[in-house]
Short mmCIF file of C-alpha atoms in Angstrom, two decimals:
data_model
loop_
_atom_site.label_atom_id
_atom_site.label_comp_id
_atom_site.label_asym_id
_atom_site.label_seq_id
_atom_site.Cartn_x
_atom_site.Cartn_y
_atom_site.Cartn_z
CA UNK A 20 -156.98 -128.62 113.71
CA UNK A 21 -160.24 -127.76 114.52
CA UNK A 22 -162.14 -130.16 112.26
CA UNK A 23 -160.42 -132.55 114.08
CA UNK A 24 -160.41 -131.55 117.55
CA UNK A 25 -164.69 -131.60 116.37
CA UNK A 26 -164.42 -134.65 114.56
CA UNK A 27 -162.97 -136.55 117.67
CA UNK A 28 -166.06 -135.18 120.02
CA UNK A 29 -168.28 -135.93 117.27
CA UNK A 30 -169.59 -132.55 117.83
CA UNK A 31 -172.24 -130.89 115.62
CA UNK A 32 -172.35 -127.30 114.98
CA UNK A 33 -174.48 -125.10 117.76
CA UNK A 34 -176.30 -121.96 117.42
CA UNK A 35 -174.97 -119.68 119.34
CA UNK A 36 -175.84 -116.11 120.33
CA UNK A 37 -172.69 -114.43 121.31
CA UNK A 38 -172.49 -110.72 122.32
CA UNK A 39 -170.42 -108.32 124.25
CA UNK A 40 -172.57 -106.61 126.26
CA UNK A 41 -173.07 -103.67 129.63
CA UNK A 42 -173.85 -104.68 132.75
CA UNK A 43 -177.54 -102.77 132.25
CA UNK A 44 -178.20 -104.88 129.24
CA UNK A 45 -176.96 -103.06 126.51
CA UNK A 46 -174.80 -104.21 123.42
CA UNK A 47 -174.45 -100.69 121.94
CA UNK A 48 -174.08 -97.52 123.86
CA UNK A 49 -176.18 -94.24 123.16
CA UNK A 50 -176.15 -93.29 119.47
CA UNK A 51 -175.13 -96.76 118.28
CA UNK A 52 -171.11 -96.64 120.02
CA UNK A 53 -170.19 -100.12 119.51
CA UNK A 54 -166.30 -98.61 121.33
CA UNK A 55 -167.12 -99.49 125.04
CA UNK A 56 -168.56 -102.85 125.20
CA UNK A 57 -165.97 -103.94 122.57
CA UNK A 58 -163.05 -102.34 123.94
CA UNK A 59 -162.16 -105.90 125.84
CA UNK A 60 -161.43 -107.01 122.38
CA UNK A 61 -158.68 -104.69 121.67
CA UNK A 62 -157.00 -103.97 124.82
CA UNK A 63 -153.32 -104.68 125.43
CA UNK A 64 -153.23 -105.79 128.98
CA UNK A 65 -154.41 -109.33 129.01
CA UNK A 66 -151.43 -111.26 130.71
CA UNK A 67 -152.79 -114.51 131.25
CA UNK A 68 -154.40 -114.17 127.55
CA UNK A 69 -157.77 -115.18 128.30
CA UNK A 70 -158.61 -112.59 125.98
CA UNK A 71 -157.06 -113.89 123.11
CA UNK A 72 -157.70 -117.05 123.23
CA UNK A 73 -161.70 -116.44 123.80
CA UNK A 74 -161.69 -114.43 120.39
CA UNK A 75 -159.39 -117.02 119.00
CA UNK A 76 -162.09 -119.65 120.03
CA UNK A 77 -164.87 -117.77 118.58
CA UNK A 78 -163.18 -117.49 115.39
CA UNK A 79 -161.98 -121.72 115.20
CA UNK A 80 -165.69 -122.50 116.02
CA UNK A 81 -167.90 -120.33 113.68
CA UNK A 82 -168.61 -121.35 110.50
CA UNK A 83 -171.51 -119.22 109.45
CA UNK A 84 -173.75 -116.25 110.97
CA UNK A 85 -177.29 -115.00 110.72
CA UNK A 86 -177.79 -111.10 111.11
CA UNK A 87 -180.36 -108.66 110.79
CA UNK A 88 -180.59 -105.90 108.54
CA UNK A 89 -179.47 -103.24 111.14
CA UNK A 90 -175.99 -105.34 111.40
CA UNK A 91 -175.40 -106.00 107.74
CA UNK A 92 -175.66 -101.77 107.70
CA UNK A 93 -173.05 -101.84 110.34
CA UNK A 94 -170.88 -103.94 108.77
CA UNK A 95 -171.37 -102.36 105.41
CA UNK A 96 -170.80 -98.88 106.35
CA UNK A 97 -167.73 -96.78 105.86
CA UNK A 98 -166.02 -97.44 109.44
CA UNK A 99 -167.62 -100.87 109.46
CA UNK A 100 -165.82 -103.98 110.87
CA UNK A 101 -166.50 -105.91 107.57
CA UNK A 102 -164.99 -104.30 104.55
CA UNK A 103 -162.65 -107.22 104.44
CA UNK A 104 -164.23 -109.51 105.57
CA UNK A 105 -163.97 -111.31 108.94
CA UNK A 106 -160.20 -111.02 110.07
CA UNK A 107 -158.82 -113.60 112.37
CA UNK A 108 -156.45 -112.60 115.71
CA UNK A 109 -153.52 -113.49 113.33
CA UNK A 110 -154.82 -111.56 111.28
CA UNK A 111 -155.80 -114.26 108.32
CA UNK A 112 -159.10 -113.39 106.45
CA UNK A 113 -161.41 -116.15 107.82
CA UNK A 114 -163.99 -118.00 105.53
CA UNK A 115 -167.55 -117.46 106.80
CA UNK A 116 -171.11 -117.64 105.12
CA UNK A 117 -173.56 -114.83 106.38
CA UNK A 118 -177.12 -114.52 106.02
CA UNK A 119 -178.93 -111.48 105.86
CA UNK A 120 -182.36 -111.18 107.13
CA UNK A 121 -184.49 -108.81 104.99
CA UNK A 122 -187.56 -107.77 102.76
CA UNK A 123 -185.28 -106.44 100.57
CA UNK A 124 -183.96 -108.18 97.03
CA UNK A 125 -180.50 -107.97 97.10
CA UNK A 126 -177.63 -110.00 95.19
CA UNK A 127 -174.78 -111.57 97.44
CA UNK A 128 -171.69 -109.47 98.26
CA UNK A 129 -167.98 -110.84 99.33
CA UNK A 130 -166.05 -109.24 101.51
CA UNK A 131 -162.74 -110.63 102.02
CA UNK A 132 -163.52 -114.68 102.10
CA UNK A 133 -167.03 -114.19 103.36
CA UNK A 134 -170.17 -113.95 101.15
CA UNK A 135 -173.12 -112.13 102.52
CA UNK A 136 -176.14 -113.73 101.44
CA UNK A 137 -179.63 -111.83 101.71
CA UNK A 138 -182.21 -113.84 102.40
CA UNK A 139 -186.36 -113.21 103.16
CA UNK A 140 -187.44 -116.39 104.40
CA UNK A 141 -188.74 -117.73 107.75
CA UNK A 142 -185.54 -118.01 110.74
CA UNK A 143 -185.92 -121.86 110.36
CA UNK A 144 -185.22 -122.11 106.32
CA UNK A 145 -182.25 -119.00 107.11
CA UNK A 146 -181.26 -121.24 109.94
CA UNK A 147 -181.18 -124.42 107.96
CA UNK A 148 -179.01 -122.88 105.33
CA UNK A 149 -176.32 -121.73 107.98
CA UNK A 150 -175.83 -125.03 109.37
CA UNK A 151 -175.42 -126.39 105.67
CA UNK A 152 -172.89 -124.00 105.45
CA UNK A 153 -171.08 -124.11 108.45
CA UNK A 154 -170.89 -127.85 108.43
CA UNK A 155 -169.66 -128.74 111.71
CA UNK A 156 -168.65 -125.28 112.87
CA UNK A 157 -171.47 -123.04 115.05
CA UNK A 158 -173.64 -120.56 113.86
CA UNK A 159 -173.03 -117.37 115.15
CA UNK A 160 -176.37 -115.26 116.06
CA UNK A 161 -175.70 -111.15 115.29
CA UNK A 162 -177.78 -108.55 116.49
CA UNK A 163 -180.53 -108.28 119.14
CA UNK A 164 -183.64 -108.62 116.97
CA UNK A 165 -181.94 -111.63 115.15
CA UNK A 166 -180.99 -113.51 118.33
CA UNK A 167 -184.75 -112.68 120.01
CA UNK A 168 -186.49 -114.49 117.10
CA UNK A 169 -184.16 -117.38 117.67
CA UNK A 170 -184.85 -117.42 121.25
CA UNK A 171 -188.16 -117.30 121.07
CA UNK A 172 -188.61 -120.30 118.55
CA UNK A 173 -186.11 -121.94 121.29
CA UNK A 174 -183.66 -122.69 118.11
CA UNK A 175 -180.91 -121.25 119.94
CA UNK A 176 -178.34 -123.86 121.97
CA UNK A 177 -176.44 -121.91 124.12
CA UNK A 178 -175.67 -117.81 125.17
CA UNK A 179 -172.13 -116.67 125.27
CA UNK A 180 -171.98 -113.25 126.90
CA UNK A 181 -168.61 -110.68 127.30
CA UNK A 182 -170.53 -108.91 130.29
CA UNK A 183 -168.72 -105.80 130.39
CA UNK A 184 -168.54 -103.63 133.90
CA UNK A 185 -170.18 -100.30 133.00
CA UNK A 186 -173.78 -99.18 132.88
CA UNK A 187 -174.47 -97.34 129.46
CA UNK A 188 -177.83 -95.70 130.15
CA UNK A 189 -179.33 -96.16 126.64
CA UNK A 190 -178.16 -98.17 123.33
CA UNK A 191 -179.49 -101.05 121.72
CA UNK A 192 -180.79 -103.27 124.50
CA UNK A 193 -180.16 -107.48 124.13
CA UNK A 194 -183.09 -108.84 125.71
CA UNK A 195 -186.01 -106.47 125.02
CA UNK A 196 -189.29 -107.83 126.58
CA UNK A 197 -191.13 -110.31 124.78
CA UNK A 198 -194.47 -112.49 125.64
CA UNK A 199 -192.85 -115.84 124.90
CA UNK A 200 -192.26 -116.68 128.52
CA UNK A 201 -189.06 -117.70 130.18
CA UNK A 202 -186.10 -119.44 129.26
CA UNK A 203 -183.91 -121.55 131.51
CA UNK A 204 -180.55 -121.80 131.25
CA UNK A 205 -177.67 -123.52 132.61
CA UNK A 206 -174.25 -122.03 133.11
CA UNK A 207 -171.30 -123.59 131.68
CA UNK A 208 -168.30 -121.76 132.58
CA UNK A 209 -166.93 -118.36 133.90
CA UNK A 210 -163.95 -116.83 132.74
CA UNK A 211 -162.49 -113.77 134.65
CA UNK A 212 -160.15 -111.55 132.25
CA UNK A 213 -159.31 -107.79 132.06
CA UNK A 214 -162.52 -105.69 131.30
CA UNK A 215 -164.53 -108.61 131.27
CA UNK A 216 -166.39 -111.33 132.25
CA UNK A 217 -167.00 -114.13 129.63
CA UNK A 218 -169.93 -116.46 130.53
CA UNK A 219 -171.30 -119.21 128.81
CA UNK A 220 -174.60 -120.63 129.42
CA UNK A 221 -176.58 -123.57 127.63
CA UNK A 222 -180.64 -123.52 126.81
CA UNK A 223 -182.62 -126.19 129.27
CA UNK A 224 -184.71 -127.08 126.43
CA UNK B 8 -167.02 -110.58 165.16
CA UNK B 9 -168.13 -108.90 161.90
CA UNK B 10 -167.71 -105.82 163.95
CA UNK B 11 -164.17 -106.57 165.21
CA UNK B 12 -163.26 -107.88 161.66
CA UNK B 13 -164.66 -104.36 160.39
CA UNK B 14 -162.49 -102.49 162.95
CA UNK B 15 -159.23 -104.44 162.11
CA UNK B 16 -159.56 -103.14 158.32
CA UNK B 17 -160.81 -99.91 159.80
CA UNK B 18 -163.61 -99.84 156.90
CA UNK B 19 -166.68 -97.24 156.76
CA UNK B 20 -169.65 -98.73 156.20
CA UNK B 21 -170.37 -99.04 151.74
CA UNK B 22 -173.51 -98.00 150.14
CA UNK B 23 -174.13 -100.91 147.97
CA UNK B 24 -177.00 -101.76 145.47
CA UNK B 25 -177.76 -105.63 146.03
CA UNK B 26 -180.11 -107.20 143.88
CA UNK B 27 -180.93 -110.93 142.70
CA UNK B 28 -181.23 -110.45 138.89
CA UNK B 29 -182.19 -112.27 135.79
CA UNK B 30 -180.15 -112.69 132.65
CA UNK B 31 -182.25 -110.02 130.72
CA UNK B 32 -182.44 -107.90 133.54
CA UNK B 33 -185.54 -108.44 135.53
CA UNK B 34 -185.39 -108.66 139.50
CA UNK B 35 -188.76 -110.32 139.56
CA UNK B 36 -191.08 -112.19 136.84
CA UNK B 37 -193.74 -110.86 134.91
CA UNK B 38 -196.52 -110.11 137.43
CA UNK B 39 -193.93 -109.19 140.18
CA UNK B 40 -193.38 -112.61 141.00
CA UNK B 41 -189.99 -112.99 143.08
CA UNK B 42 -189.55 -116.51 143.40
CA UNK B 43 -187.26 -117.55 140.59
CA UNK B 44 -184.85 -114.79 140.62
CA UNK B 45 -184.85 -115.68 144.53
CA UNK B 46 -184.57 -119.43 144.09
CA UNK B 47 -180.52 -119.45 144.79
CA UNK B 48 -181.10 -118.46 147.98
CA UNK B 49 -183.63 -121.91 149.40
CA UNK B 50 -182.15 -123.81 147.03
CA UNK B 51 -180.97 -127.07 148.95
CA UNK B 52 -178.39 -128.33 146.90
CA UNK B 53 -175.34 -125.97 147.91
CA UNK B 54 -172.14 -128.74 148.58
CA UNK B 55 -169.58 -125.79 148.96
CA UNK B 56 -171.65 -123.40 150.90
CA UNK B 57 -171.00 -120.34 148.65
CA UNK B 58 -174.60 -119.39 148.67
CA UNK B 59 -175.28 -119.81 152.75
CA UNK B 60 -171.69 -117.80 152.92
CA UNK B 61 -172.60 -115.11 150.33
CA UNK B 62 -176.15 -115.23 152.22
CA UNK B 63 -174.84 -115.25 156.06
CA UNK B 64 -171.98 -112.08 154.78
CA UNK B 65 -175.07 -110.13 153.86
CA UNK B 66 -176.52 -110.10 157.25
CA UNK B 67 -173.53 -109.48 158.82
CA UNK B 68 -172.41 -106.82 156.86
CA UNK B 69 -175.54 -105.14 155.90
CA UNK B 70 -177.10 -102.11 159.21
CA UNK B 71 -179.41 -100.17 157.33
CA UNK B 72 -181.39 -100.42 154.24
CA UNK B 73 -183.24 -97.34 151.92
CA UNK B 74 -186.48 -98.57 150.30
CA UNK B 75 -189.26 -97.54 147.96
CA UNK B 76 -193.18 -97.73 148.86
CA UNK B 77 -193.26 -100.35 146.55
CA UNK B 78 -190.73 -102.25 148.23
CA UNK B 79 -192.58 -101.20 151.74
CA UNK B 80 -195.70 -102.34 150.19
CA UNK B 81 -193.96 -106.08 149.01
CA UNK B 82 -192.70 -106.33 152.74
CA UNK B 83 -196.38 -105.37 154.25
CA UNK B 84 -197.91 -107.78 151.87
CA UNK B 85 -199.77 -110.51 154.06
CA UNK B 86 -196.94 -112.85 151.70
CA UNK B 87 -194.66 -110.35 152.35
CA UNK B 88 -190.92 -111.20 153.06
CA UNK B 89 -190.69 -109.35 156.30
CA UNK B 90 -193.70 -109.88 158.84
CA UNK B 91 -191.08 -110.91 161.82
CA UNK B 92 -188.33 -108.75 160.49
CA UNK B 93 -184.95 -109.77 158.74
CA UNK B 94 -184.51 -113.33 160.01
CA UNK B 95 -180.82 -114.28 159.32
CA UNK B 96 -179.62 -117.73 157.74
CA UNK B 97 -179.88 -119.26 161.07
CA UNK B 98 -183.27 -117.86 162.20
CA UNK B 99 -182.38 -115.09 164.43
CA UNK B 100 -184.00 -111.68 163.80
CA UNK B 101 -181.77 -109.16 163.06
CA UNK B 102 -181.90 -106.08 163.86
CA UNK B 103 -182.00 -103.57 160.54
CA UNK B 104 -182.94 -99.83 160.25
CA UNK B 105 -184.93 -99.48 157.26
CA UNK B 106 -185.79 -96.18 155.44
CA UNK B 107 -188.85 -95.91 153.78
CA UNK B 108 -188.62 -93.05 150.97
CA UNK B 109 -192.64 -91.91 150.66
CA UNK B 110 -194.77 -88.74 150.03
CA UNK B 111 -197.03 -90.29 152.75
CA UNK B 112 -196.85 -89.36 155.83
CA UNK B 113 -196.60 -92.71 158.45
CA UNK B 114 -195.95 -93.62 161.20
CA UNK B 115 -192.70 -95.66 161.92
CA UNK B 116 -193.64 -99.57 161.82
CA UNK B 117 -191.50 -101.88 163.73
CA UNK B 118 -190.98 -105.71 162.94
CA UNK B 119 -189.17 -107.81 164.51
CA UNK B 120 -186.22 -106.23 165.13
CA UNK B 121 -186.27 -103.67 162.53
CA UNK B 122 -187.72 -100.84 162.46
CA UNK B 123 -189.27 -99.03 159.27
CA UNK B 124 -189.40 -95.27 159.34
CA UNK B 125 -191.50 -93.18 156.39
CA UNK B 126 -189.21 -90.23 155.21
CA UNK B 127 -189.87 -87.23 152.58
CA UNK B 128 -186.59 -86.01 152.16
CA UNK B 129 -183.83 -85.96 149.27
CA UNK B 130 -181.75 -89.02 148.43
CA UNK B 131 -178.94 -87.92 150.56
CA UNK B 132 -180.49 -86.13 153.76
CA UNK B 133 -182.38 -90.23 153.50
CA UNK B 134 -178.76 -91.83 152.88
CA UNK B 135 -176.98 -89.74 155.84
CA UNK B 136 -179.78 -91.09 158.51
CA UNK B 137 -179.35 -94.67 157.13
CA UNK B 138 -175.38 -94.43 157.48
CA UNK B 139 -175.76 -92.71 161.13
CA UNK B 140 -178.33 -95.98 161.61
CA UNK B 141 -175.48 -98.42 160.05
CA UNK B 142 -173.12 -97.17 161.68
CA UNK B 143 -169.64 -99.35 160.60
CA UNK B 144 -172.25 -101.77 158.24
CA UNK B 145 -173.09 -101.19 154.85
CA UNK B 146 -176.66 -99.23 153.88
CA UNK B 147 -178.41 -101.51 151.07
CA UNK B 148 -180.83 -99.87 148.81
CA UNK B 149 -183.60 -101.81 148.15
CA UNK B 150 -185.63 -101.57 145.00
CA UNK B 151 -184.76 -100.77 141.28
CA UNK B 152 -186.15 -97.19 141.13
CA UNK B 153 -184.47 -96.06 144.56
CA UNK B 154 -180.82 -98.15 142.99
CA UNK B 155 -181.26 -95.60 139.98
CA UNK B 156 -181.91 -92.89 141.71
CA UNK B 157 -178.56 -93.50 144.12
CA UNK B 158 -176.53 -94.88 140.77
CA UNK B 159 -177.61 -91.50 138.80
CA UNK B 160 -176.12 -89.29 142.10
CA UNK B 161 -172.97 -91.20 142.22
CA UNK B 162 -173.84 -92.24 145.64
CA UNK B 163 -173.51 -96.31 145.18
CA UNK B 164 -169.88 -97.42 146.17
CA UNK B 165 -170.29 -101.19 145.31
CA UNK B 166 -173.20 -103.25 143.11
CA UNK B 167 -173.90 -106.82 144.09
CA UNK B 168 -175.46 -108.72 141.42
CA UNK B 169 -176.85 -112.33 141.84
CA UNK B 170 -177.31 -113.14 138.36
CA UNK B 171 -179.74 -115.55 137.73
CA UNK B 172 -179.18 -118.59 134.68
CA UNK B 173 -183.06 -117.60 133.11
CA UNK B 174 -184.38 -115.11 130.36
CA UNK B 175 -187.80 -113.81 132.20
CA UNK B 176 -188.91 -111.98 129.30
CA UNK B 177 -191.07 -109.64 131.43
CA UNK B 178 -191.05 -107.99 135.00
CA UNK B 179 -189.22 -104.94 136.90
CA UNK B 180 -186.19 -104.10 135.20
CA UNK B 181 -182.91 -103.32 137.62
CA UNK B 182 -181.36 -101.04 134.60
CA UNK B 183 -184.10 -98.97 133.21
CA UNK B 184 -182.91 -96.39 130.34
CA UNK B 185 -181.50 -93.14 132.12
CA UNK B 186 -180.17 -89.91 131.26
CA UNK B 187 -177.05 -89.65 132.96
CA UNK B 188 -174.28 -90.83 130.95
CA UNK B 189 -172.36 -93.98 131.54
CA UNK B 190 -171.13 -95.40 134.95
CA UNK B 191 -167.68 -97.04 134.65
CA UNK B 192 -167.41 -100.55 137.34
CA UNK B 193 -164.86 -102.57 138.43
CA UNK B 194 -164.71 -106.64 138.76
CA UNK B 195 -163.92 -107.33 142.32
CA UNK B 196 -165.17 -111.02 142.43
CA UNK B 197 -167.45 -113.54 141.02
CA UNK B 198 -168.42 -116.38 142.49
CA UNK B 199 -169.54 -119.76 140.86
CA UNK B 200 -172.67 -120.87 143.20
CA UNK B 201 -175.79 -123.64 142.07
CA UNK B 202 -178.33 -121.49 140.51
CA UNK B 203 -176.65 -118.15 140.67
CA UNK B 204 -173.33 -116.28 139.72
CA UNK B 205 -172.55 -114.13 142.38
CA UNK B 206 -170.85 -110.77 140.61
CA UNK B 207 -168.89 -107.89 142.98
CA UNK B 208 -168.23 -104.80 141.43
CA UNK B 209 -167.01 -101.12 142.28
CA UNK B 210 -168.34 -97.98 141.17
CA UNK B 211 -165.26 -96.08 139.67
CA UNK B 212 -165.74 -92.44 141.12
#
């Protein structure tokens, strides 16, 4: 259904960075908590289901991901979100290819239907391998350093934030400073739901 | 009329943190420069009015602001934003009472219709004399450090965030890393303007 619903736009794949993240910036609390600024995902009271159906859109559209070390860690570790892979809203193990950023030699590692691929090459042969992968589906940017180095090579199409109301204090910040100058964006939609605001924006490349 | 309207709904005056503020969380540019996180606000094209409305509810709900010296300093610049005093959407003065929070001893300066007076005191004795100046009108702090140092004390009732469709990379950052633990917010609007997303929220207390 959603090959098709792509096929008819003739849409190709975008890369997208998409993170949940605190009013002051932050998409972990102190100490690495991802709880808070996920906690949208997970709670019951979302009667109109905007909710739902923004996860259940994230998980129709992706077809692969690029991460950083630091997330394949996350996902890897005991209480990580990953040990079976990605898991739809109904609950289906999805298919997804992920690439993992690092120096390190590694060989590939499924989990569930997705196979984590290491890589250590530039972000634009990493990059070029995720869209081969994800065909016409997005690919997903994970984890602050990742979706920096995309920015800054201007590779990425379009921000998707879950701005969540609370100031954290410390954490992993999104958008550290960088030298590359500014980037202009456009917003593309709004959505209002419980414990969050979801709020797309394309690159003005 | 704003004061009759404030009667009716018998509302105190709010201490609210009101800022114009980049994507990555910058409420000016590298080198202090305050024009594109400001840009919403001469922008011409604005067919529904939200931005003159959000623009024209600030002056009339707004009777005393606190401010840094470096916010003092911005508004005493020959460039400076205030040389005539607050001038309101449609180009009266207004008359403000702003509170200067300084080491230095000065003498009170008055433009326009506002007058700034230079006070060495704590956060609240400062916040008590700009709600006796307010009166039924909200006190706006002015300034990231001063916003922090009112946030960190609990003494904020509502943040106003103009968030601005641009990564700056680089400037003065609203949210700087603290050490007080996490401040839970509420949604209480958002408003889709040209240039701007105007975001309401309440401190939970």
């Amino acid at each position: 259904m959603v090959a098709k619903r792509k096929r008819k736009e003739r849409a190709m794949g975008k890369v997208v960075l998409d993170k949940s993240m605190s009013l002051d910036g932050f998409i972990t609390g102190p100490g690495g908590d991802l709880e808070r600024v996920h906690a949208w995902m997970f709670a019951e009271a979302d009667p109109e289901g905007i909710n739902r159906k923004v996860i259940e859109e994230f998980f129709e559209t992706t077809g692969a991901s690029v991460m950083g070390r630091g997330m394949w860690d996350a996902v890897d570790a005991p209480d990580g979100w990953g040990p079976n892979g990605w898991t739809g809203p109904d609950g289906t193990v999805l298919p997804f290819s992920a690439f993992v950023l690092t120096h390190e030699e590694l060989p590939p590692v499924t989990r569930g239907k997705t196979t984590f691929t290491f890589v250590d090459e530039g972000i634009e042969n990493v990059l070029a391998r995720a869209k081969a992968a994800a065909g016409e589906r997005d690919v997903v940017l994970q984890g602050a350093n990742i979706a920096r180095q995309y920015l800054e090579a201007r590779l990425v199409d379009e921000v998707h934030l879950h701005l969540v109301p609370v100031l954290l204090g410390d954490g992993i910040r999104l958008f550290e400073r960088n030298e590359t100058g500014h980037v202009e964006l456009e917003r593309i939609e709004v959505l209002e739901a419980p414990g969050v605001t979801h709020l797309r924006f394309r690159v003005v490349k």
